[in-house]
Tab-separated table of C-alpha atoms in Angstrom:
chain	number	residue	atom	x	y	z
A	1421	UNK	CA	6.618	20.463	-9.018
A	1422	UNK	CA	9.505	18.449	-6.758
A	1423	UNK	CA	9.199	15.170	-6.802
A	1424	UNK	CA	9.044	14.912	-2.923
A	1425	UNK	CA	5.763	16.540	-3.897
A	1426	UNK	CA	4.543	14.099	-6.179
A	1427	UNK	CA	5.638	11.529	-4.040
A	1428	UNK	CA	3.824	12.296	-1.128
A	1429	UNK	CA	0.400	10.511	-1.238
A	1430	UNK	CA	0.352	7.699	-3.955
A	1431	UNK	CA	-2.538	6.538	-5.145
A	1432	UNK	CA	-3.597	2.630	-4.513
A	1433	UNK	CA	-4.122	2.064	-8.604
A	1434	UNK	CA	-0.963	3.516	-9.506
A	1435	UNK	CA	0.823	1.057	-6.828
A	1436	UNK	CA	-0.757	-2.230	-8.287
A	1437	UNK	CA	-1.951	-1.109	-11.979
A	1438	UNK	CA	-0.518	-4.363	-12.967
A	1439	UNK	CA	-2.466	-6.002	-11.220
A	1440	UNK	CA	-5.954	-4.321	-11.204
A	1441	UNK	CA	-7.929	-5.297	-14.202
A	1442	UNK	CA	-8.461	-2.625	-17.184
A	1443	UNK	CA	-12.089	-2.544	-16.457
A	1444	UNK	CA	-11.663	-1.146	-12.877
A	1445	UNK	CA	-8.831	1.750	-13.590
A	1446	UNK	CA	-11.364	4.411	-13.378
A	1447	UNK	CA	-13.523	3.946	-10.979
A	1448	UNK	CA	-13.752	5.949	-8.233
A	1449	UNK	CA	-14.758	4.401	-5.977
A	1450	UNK	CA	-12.224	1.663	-5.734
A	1451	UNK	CA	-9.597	3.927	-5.445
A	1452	UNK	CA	-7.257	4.740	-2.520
A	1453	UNK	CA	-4.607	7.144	-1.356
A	1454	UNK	CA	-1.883	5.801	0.947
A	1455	UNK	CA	0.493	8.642	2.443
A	1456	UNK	CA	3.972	7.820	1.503
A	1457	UNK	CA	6.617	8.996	4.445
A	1458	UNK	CA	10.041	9.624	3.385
A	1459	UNK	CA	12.844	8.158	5.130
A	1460	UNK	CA	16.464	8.680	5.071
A	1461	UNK	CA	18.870	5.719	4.104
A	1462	UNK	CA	17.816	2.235	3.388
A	1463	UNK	CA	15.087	0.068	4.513
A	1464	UNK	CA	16.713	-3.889	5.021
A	1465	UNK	CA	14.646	-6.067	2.598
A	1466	UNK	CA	13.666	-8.968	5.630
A	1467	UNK	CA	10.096	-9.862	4.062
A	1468	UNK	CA	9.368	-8.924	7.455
A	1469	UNK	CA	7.732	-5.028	8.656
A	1470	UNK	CA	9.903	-5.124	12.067
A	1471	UNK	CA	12.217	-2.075	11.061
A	1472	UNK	CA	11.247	0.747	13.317
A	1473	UNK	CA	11.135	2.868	10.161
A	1474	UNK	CA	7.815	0.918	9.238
A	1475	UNK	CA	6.831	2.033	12.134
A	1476	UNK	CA	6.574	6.085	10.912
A	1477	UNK	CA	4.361	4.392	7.945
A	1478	UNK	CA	0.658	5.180	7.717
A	1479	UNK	CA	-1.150	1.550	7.648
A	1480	UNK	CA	-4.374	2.029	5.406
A	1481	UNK	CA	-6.391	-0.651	5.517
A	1482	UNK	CA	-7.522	-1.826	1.816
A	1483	UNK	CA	-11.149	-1.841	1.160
A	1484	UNK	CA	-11.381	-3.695	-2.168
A	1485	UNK	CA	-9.955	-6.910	-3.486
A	1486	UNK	CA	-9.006	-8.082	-6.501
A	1487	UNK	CA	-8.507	-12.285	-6.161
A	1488	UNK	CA	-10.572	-14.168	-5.825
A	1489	UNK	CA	-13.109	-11.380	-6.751
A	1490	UNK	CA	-12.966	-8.863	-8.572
A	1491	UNK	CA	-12.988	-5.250	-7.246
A	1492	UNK	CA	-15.421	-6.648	-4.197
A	1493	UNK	CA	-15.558	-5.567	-0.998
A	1494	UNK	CA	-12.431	-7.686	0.924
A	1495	UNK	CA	-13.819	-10.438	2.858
A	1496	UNK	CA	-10.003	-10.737	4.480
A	1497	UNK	CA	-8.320	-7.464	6.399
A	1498	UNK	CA	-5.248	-6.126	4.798
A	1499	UNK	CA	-3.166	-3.043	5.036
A	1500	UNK	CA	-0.755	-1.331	3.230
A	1501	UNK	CA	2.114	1.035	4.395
A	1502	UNK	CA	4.298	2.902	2.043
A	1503	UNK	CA	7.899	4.546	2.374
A	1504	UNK	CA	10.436	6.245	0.429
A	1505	UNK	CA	13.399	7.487	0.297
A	1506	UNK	CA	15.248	8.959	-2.825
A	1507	UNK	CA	15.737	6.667	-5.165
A	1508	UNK	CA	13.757	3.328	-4.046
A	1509	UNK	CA	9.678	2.645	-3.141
A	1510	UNK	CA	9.124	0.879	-0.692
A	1511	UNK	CA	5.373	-0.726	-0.291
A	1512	UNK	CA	4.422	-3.427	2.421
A	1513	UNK	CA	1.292	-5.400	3.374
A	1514	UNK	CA	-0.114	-7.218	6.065
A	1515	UNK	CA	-2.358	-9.647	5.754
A	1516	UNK	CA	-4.749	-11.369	7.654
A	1517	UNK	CA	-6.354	-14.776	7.584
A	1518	UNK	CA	-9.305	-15.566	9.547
A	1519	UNK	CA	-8.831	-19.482	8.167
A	1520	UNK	CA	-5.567	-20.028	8.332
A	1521	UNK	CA	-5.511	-23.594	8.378
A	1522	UNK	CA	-7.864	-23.996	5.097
């Protein structure tokens, strides 16, 4: 199998298995699959999702959370968008606040 194939839908876990507690690795139903696009070239590292190429990213919005709670429905909307090209991942969020000023 190419690796363009194995590349091209990444699973949620496999993204942020450092973070995800031990406990939670195989459940089903916590799991997601975000479509990675390939690009061509380099994507600038701004901190910022501007660059048209984020644009050809699929944003998936992310169902569960793992701070403060764990593996509980997320109480805050955030999205993920994932590119690649061949030798660098690229994963991005956005995250929204509905209390920003707590």
């Amino acid at each position: 199998m190419r690796i363009q194939e194995i590349i091209k839908y990444i699973p949620l876990v496999a993204i942020i298995s450092l973070v995800l507690p031990a406990a939670a690795m195989g459940q089903s139903d916590t799991t997601q699959t975000i479509p990675a696009v390939r690009i061509h070239g380099d994507l600038p590292l701004s901190g910022s999702l501007r660059d048209s190429l984020w644009s050809r990213a699929r944003r998936v919005r992310l169902r569960y959370e793992v701070m403060p709670n764990d593996n509980r429905k997320a109480l805050q909307a955030t999205y993920a968008k994932v590119l690649y090209n061949k030798s660098t991942l690229y994963i991005g969020f956005i995250c929204k606040d509905t209390h920003p000023g707590k």
